[in-house]
Coordinates of C-alpha atoms in Angstrom, one line a residue:
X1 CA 0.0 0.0 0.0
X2 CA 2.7 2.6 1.0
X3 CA 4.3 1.6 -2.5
X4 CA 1.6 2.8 -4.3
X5 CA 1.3 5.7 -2.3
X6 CA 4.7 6.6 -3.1
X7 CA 4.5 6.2 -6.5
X8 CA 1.5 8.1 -6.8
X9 CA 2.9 11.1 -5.3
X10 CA 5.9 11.1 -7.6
X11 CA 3.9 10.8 -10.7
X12 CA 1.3 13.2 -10.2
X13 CA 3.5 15.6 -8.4
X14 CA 2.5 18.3 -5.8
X15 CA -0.7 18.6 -6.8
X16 CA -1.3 15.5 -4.9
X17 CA -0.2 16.9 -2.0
X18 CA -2.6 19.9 -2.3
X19 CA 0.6 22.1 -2.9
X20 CA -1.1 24.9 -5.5
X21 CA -1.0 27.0 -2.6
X22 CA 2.4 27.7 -1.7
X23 CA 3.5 26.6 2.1
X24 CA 4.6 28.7 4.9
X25 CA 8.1 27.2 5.5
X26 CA 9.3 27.9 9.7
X27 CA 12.8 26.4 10.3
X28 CA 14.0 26.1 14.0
X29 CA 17.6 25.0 15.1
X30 CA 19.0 25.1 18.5
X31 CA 23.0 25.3 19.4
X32 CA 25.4 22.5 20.3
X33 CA 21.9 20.5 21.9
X34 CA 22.9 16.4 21.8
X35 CA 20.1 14.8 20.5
X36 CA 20.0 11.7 22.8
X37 CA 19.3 14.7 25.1
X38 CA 16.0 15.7 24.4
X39 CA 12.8 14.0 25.9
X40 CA 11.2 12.5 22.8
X41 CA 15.1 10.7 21.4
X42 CA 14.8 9.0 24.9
X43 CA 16.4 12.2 27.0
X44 CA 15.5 13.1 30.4
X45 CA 15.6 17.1 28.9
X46 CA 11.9 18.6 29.7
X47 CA 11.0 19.4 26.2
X48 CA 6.9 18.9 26.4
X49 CA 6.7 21.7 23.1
X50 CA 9.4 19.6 21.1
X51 CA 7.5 15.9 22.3
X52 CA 4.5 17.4 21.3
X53 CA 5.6 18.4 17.3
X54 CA 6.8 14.9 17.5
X55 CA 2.6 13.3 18.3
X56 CA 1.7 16.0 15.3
X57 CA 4.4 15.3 12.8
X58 CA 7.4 13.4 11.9
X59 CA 10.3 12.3 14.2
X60 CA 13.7 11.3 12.2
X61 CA 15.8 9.4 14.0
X62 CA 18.5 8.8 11.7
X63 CA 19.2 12.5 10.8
X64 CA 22.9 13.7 10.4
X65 CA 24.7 17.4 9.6
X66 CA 28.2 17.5 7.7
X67 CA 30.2 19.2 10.2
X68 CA 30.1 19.2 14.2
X69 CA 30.5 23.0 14.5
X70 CA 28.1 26.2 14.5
X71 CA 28.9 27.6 11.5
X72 CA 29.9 25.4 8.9
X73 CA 26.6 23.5 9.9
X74 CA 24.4 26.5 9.7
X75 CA 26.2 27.6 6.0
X76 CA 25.6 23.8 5.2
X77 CA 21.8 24.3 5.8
X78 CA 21.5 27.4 3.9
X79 CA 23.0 26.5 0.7
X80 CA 22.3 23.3 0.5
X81 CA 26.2 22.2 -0.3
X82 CA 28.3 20.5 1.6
X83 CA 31.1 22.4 4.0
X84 CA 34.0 22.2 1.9
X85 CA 32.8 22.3 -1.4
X86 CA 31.0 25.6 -0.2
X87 CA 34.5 26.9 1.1
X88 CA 32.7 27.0 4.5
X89 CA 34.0 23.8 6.6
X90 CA 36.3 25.5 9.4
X91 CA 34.5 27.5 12.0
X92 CA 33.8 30.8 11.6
X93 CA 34.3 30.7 8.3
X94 CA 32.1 31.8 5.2
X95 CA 31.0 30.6 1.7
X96 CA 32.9 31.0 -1.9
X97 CA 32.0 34.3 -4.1
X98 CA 28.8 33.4 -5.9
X99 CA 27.7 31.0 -4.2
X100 CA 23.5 30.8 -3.8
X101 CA 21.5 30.8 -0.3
X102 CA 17.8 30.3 0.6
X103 CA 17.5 33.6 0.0
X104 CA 18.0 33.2 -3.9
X105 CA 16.1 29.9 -4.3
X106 CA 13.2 31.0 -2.6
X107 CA 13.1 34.3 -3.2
X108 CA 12.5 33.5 -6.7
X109 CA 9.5 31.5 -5.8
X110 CA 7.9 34.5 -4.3
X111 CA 8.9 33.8 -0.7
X112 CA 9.9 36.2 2.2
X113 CA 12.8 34.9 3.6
X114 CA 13.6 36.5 7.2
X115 CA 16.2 35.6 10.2
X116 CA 16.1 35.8 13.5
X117 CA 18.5 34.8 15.9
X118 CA 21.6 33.6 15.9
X119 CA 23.5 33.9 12.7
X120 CA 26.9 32.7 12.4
X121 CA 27.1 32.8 8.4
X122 CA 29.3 34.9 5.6
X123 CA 29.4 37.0 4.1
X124 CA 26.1 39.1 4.4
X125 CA 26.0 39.2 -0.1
X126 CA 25.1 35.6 0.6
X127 CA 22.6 35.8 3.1
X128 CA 20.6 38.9 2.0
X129 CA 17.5 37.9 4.5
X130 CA 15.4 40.4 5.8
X131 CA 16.6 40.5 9.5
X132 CA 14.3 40.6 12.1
X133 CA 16.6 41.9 14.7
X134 CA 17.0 41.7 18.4
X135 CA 19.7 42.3 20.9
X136 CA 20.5 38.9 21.7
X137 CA 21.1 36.0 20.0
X138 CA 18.0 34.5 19.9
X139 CA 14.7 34.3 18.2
X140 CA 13.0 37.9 19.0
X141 CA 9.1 36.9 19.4
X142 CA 7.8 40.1 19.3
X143 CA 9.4 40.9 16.0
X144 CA 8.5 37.9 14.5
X145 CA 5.0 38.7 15.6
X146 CA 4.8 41.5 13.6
X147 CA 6.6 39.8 10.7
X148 CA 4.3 37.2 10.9
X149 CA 1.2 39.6 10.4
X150 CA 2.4 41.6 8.0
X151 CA 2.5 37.8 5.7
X152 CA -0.6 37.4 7.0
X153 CA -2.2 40.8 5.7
X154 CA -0.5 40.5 2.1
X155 CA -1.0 36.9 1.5
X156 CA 2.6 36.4 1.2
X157 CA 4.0 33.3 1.6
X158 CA 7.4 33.0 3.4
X159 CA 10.2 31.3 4.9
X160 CA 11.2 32.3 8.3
X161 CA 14.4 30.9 10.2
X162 CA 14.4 31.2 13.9
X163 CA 17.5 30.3 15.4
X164 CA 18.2 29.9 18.8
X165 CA 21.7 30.2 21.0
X166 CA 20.9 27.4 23.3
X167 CA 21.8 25.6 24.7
X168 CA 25.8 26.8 24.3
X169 CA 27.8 27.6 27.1
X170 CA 27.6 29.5 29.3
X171 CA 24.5 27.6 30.5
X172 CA 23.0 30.2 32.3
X173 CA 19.5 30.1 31.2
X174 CA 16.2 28.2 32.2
X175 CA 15.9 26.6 36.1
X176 CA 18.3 23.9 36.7
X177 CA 16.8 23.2 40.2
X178 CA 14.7 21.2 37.9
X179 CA 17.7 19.0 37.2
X180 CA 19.4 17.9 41.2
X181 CA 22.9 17.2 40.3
X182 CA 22.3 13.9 42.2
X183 CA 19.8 12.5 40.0
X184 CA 21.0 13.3 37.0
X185 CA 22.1 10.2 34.8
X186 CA 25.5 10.5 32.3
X187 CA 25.9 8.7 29.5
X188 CA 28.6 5.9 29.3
X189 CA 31.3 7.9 27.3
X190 CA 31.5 10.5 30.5
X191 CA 33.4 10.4 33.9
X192 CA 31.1 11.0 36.5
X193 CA 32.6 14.2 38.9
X194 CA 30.9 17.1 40.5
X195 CA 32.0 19.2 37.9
X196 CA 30.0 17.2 35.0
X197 CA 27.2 16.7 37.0
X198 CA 26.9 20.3 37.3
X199 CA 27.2 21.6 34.0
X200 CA 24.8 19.0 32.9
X201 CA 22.3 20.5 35.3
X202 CA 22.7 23.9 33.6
X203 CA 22.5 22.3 30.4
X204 CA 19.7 20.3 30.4
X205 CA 17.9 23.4 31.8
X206 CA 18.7 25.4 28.9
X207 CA 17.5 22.6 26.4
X208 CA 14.4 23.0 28.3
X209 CA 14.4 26.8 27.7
X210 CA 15.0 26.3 23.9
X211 CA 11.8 23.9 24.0
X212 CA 9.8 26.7 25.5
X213 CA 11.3 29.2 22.6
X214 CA 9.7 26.3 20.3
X215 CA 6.7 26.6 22.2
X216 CA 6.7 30.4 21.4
X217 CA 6.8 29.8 17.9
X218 CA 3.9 27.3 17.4
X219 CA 2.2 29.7 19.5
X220 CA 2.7 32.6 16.9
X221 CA 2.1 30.3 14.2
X222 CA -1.7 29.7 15.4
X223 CA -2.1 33.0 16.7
X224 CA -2.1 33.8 12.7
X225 CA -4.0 30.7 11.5
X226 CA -1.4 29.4 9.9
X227 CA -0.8 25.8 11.4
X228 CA -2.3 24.2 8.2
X229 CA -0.4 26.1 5.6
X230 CA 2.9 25.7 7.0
X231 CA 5.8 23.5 6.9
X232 CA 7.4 23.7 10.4
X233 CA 11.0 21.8 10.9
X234 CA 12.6 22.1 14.8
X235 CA 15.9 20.5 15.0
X236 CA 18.7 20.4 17.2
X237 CA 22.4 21.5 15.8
X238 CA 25.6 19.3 16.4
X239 CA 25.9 17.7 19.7
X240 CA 26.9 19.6 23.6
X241 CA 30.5 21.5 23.8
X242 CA 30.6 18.2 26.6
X243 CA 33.5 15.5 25.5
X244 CA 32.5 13.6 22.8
X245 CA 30.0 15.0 21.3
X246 CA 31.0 18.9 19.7
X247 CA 33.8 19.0 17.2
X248 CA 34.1 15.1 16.9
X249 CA 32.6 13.1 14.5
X250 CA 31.0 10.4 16.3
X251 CA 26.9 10.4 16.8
X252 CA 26.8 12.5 19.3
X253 CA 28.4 15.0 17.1
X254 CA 27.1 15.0 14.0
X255 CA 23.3 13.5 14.5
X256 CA 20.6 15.2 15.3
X257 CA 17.3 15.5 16.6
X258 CA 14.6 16.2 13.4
X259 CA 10.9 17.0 14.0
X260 CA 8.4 17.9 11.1
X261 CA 5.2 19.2 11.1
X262 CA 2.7 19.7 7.9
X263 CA -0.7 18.9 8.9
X264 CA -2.4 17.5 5.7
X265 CA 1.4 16.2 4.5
X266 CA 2.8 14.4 7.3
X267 CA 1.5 11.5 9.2
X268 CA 0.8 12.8 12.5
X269 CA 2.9 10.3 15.0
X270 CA 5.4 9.3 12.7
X271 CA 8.9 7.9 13.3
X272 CA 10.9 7.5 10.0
X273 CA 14.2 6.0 10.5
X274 CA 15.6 7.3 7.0
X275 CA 18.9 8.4 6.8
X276 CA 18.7 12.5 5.4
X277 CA 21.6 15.0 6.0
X278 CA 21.3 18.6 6.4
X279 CA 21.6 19.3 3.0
X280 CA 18.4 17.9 2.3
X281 CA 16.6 20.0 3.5
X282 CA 17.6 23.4 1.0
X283 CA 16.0 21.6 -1.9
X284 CA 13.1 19.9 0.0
X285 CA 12.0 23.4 1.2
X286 CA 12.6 24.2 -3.1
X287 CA 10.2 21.4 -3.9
X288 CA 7.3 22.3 -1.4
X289 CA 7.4 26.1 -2.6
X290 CA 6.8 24.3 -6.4
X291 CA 10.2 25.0 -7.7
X292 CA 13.2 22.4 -8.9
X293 CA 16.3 22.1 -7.0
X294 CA 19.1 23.2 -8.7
X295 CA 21.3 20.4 -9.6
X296 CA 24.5 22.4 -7.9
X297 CA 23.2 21.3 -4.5
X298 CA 24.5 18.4 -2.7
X299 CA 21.2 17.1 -0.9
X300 CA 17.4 15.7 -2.6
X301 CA 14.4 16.2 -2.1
X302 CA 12.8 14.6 1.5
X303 CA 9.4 14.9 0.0
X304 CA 9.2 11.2 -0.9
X305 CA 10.3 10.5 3.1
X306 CA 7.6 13.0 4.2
X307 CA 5.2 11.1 2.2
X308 CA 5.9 8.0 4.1
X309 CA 9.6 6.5 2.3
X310 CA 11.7 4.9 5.0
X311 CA 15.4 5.1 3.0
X312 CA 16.7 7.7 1.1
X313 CA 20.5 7.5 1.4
X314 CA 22.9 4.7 1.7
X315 CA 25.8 6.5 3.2
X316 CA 26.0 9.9 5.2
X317 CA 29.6 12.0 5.5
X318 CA 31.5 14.0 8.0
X319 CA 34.2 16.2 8.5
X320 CA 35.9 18.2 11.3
X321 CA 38.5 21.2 10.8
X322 CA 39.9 22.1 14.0
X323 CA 42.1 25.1 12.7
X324 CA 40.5 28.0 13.5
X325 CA 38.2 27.4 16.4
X326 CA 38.9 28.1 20.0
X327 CA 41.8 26.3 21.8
X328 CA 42.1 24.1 18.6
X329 CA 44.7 21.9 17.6
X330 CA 46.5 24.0 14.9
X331 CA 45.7 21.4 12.7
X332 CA 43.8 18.4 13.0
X333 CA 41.4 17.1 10.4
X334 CA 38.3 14.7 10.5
X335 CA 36.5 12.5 7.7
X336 CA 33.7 10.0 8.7
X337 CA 31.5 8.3 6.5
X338 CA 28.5 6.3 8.3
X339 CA 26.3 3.5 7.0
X340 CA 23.0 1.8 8.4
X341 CA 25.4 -0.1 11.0
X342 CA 28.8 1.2 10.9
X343 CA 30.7 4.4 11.2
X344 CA 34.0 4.6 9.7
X345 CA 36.3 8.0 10.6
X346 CA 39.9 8.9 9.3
X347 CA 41.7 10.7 11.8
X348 CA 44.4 12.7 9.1
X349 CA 47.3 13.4 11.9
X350 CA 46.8 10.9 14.7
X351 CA 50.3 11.9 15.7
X352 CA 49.0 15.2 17.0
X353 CA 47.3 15.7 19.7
X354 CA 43.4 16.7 19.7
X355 CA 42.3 20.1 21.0
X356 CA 39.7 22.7 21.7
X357 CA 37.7 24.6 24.0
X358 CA 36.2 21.6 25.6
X359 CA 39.2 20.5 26.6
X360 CA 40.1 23.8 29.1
X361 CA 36.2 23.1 30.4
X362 CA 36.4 22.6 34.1
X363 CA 34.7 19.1 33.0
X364 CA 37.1 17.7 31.3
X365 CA 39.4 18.9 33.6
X366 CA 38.2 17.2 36.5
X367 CA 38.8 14.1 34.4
X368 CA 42.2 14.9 34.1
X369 CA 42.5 15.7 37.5
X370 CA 40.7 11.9 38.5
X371 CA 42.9 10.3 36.0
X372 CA 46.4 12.0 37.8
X373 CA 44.8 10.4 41.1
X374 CA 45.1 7.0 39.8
X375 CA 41.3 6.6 38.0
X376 CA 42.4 3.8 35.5
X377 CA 38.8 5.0 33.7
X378 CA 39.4 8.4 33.5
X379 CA 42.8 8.3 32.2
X380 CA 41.5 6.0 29.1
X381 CA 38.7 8.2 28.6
X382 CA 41.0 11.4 28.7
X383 CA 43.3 9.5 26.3
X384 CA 40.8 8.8 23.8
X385 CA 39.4 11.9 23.7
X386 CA 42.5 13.5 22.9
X387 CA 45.0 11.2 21.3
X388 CA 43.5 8.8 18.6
X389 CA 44.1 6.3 16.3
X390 CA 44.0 7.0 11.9
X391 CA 41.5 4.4 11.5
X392 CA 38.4 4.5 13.7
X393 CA 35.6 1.7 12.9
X394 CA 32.4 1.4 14.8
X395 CA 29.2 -1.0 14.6
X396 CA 27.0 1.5 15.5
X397 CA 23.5 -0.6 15.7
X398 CA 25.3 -2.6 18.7
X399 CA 27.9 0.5 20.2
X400 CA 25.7 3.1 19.7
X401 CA 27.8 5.4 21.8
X402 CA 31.3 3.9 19.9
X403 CA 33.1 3.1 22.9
X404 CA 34.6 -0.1 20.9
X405 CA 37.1 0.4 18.0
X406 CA 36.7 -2.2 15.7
X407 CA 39.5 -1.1 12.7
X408 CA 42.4 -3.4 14.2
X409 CA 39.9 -6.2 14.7
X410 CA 39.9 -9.1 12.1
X411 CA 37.1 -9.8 9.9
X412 CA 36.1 -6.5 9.1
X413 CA 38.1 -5.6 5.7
X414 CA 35.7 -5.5 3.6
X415 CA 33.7 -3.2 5.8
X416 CA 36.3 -0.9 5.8
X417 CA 37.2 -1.0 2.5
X418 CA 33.9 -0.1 1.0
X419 CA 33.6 2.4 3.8
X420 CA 37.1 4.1 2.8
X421 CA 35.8 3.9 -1.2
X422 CA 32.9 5.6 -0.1
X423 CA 34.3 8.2 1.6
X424 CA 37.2 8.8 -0.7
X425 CA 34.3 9.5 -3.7
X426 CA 32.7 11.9 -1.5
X427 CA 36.0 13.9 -0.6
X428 CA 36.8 14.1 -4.3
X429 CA 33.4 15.4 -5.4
X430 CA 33.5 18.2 -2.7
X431 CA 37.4 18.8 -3.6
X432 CA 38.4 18.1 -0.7
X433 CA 41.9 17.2 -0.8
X434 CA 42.6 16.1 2.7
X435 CA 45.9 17.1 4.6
X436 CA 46.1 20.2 2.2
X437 CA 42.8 21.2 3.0
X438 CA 43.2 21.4 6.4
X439 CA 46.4 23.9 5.8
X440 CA 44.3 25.6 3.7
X441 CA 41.3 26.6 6.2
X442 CA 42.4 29.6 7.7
X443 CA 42.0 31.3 3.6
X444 CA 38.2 30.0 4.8
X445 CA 37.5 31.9 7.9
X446 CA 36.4 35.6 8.5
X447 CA 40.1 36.6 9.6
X448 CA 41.5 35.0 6.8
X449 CA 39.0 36.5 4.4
X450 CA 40.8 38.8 2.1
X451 CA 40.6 42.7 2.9
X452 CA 38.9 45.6 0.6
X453 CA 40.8 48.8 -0.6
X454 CA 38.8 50.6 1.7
X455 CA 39.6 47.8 4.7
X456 CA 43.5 47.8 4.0
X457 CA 42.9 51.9 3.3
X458 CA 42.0 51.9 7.5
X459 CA 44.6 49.9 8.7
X460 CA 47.3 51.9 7.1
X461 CA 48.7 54.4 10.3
X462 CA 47.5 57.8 10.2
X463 CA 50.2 60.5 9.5
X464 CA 52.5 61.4 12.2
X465 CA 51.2 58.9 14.2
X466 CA 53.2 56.2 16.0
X467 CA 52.1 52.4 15.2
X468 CA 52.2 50.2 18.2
X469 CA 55.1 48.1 18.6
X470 CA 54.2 44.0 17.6
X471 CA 53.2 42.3 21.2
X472 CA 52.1 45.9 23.0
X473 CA 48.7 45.5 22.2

């Protein structure tokens, strides 16, 4: 039955889905949120708003972004190309001259396309949104409010991106007396100290305050009688700046939480364990306003999985640039490529020691400090985390937290060699030319960008004026 009703969809098109009138498209994402985290992927996170979108719509559970970091990810969503093909894969970092956004695609369907929130993404020629600013770095309601009327009173359809800056460190958001540090439970890949059951605490409570900024939006959304005409997507970013998770490319890194709402469209209740990427989701949003994807992007269509399709891709990829962030290793790159059951990830320098801002946390420092008192635990978890091997193989259906290496065990070969063949044809499609293109990142980022006439013109001293010495500043 679900065959037929498949096929039928792609023959006849969107006017089987009752798609003449073009959808309101509302995309949520929250910041370095772990997916396993929140209450409806099994988490102990209070997020009744988010578990509720999950009874009305669509829950992925199989849903994976190119790159573990803010920006790359949130450049990878908007253009619908993968990181390093883009030009934006380290962090901080901003997209090739030329290069197409939402903005463009949808723009020339007729759409508004507005931002709110946390940005992250260059440079602003790319991104030519209308922003709907605030003062923070999150979604401001009562702007979008008015947005949302204005839509409302000219029949305009639009897409509107409300992104959200939790729950990133600090942590000093929502009520963590919710959360007693003593009955809080840790997965298996942490060390369990004061100082991690602490910051989870704060954590979870400001996963719990993005829910309620979710909440906020549905709320808008019916205020103006638009729950029926609009496609509504909350998802959850690259996993916590915790160990593990942030900047790595295991699960916890690069999956995430996906919830979709279309009433009409989407199964209410549905779990759909389809494997979809970010970059999906660019010429999905394309399709639904009654355009065609340009074939320049990386991702397809999830139509046919909204419809009720349980696979769409064999393979998903990864990659991690650690030049450039904060406290980063000056150079240490990251490739995965992930199947139904195994992930396979090529640590480039595995000579050189794995770094960023996680590692200063006063987390991971208490496990150094249990692993100097003799905690045999600790010191193998600090030792993974931060020196590892090139190969890395996991069966992910059976070690779904990969805690067991498997490259160095026999009988897994030919997993790894069609793995490492996959992987390779991705990196050469997206130019990515490994070792080099790590070097390269810094050419990538907004300090490395390359300065104007009018940008050099400023830096030049001013007559008769003394230039610092190097160091005094």
């Amino acid at each position: 039955m679900f065959l037929c009703r498949y096929f039928f969809v792609c023959l006849v098109g969107l006017s089987s889905w009752g798609l003449a009138k073009q959808p309101n498209i509302v995309f949520m994402i929250a910041d370095d949120c772990t997916f396993r985290d929140i209450g409806c992927y099994g988490g102990q996170a209070y997020t009744p708003n988010i578990d509720k979108l999950a009874d009305q719509g669509m829950r992925f559970t199989r849903c994976f972004q190119a790159a573990p970091m803010c920006s790359p990810t949130r450049h990878n969503i908007y253009t619908g190309i993968y990181p390093i093909k883009s030009g934006a894969y380290p962090n901080h970092t901003r997209v090739n001259a030329g290069t197409k956004s939402i903005v463009h695609h949808l723009s020339d369907l007729g759409y508004r396309v507005a931002h709110s929130g946390k940005s992250h993404v260059g440079p602003a020629a790319a991104f030519p949104w209308e922003e709907l600013k605030s003062d923070a770095k999150n979604p401001d309601f009562a702007v979008v409010d008015a947005f949302l009327k204005d839509c409302e009173q000219n029949a305009q359809p639009f897409c509107l991106l409300l992104c959200s800056n939790e729950p990133h460190t600090p942590w000093d958001r929502g009520d963590p007396s919710r959360y007693p540090v003593d009955q809080i439970e840790l997965p298996p890949y942490f060390i369990d100290t004061p100082e991690i059951r602490e910051a989870m605490s704060r954590y979870l409570a400001e996963i719990t305050y993005y829910d309620d900024q979710v909440g906020q939006a549905v709320q808008l959304i019916e205020k103006h009688g638009m729950t029926n005409d609009t496609l509504l997507m909350v998802v959850s970013e690259q996993g916590s700046s915790m160990p593990f998770a942030k900047w790595t490319c295991y699960d916890s890194g690069l999956q995430s939480a996906c919830l979709v709402r279309w009433p009409g469209k989407i199964e209410a209740g549905s779990v759909n364990p389809a494997m979809i990427e970010y970059i999906d989701f660019l010429p999905t949003f394309i399709e639904a306003a009654g355009g065609t994807p340009d074939v320049s992007l990386s991702g397809k269509s999830l139509l046919p999985v909204f419809a009720g399709k349980t696979s769409h891709k064999r393979f998903v990829f990864g990659e991690m640039t650690t030049r450039g962030i904060n406290n980063g290793s000056d150079y240490y790159g990251i490739r995965s490529v992930r199947s139904e059951q195994y992930k396979y990830i090529w640590n480039f320098t595995p000579d050189v020691k794995f770094s960023n801002a996680c590692v200063g946390s006063p987390e991971f420092q208490s496990w150094i400090a249990r692993a100097k008192a003799g905690d045999d635990q600790a010191a193998e978890f600090v030792r993974r985390y931060q020196h590892r091997p090139a190969i890395e193989l996991y069966d992910v259906i059976n070690d779904p937290f990969e805690l067991r290496n498997l490259a160095e065990h026999p009988g897994y070969e030919a997993v790894k060699q069609e793995l490492r063949f996959e992987l390779d044809q991705w990196m050469a499609a997206c130019g990515d030319q490994g070792q080099q293109t790590e070097l390269d990142a810094l050419r990538h980022t907004v300090r490395g960008a390359p300065k104007s006439p009018k940008q050099q013109q400023k830096d030049l001293p001013a007559k008769g004026k003394k230039t610092k010495k190097a160091g005094s500043g």
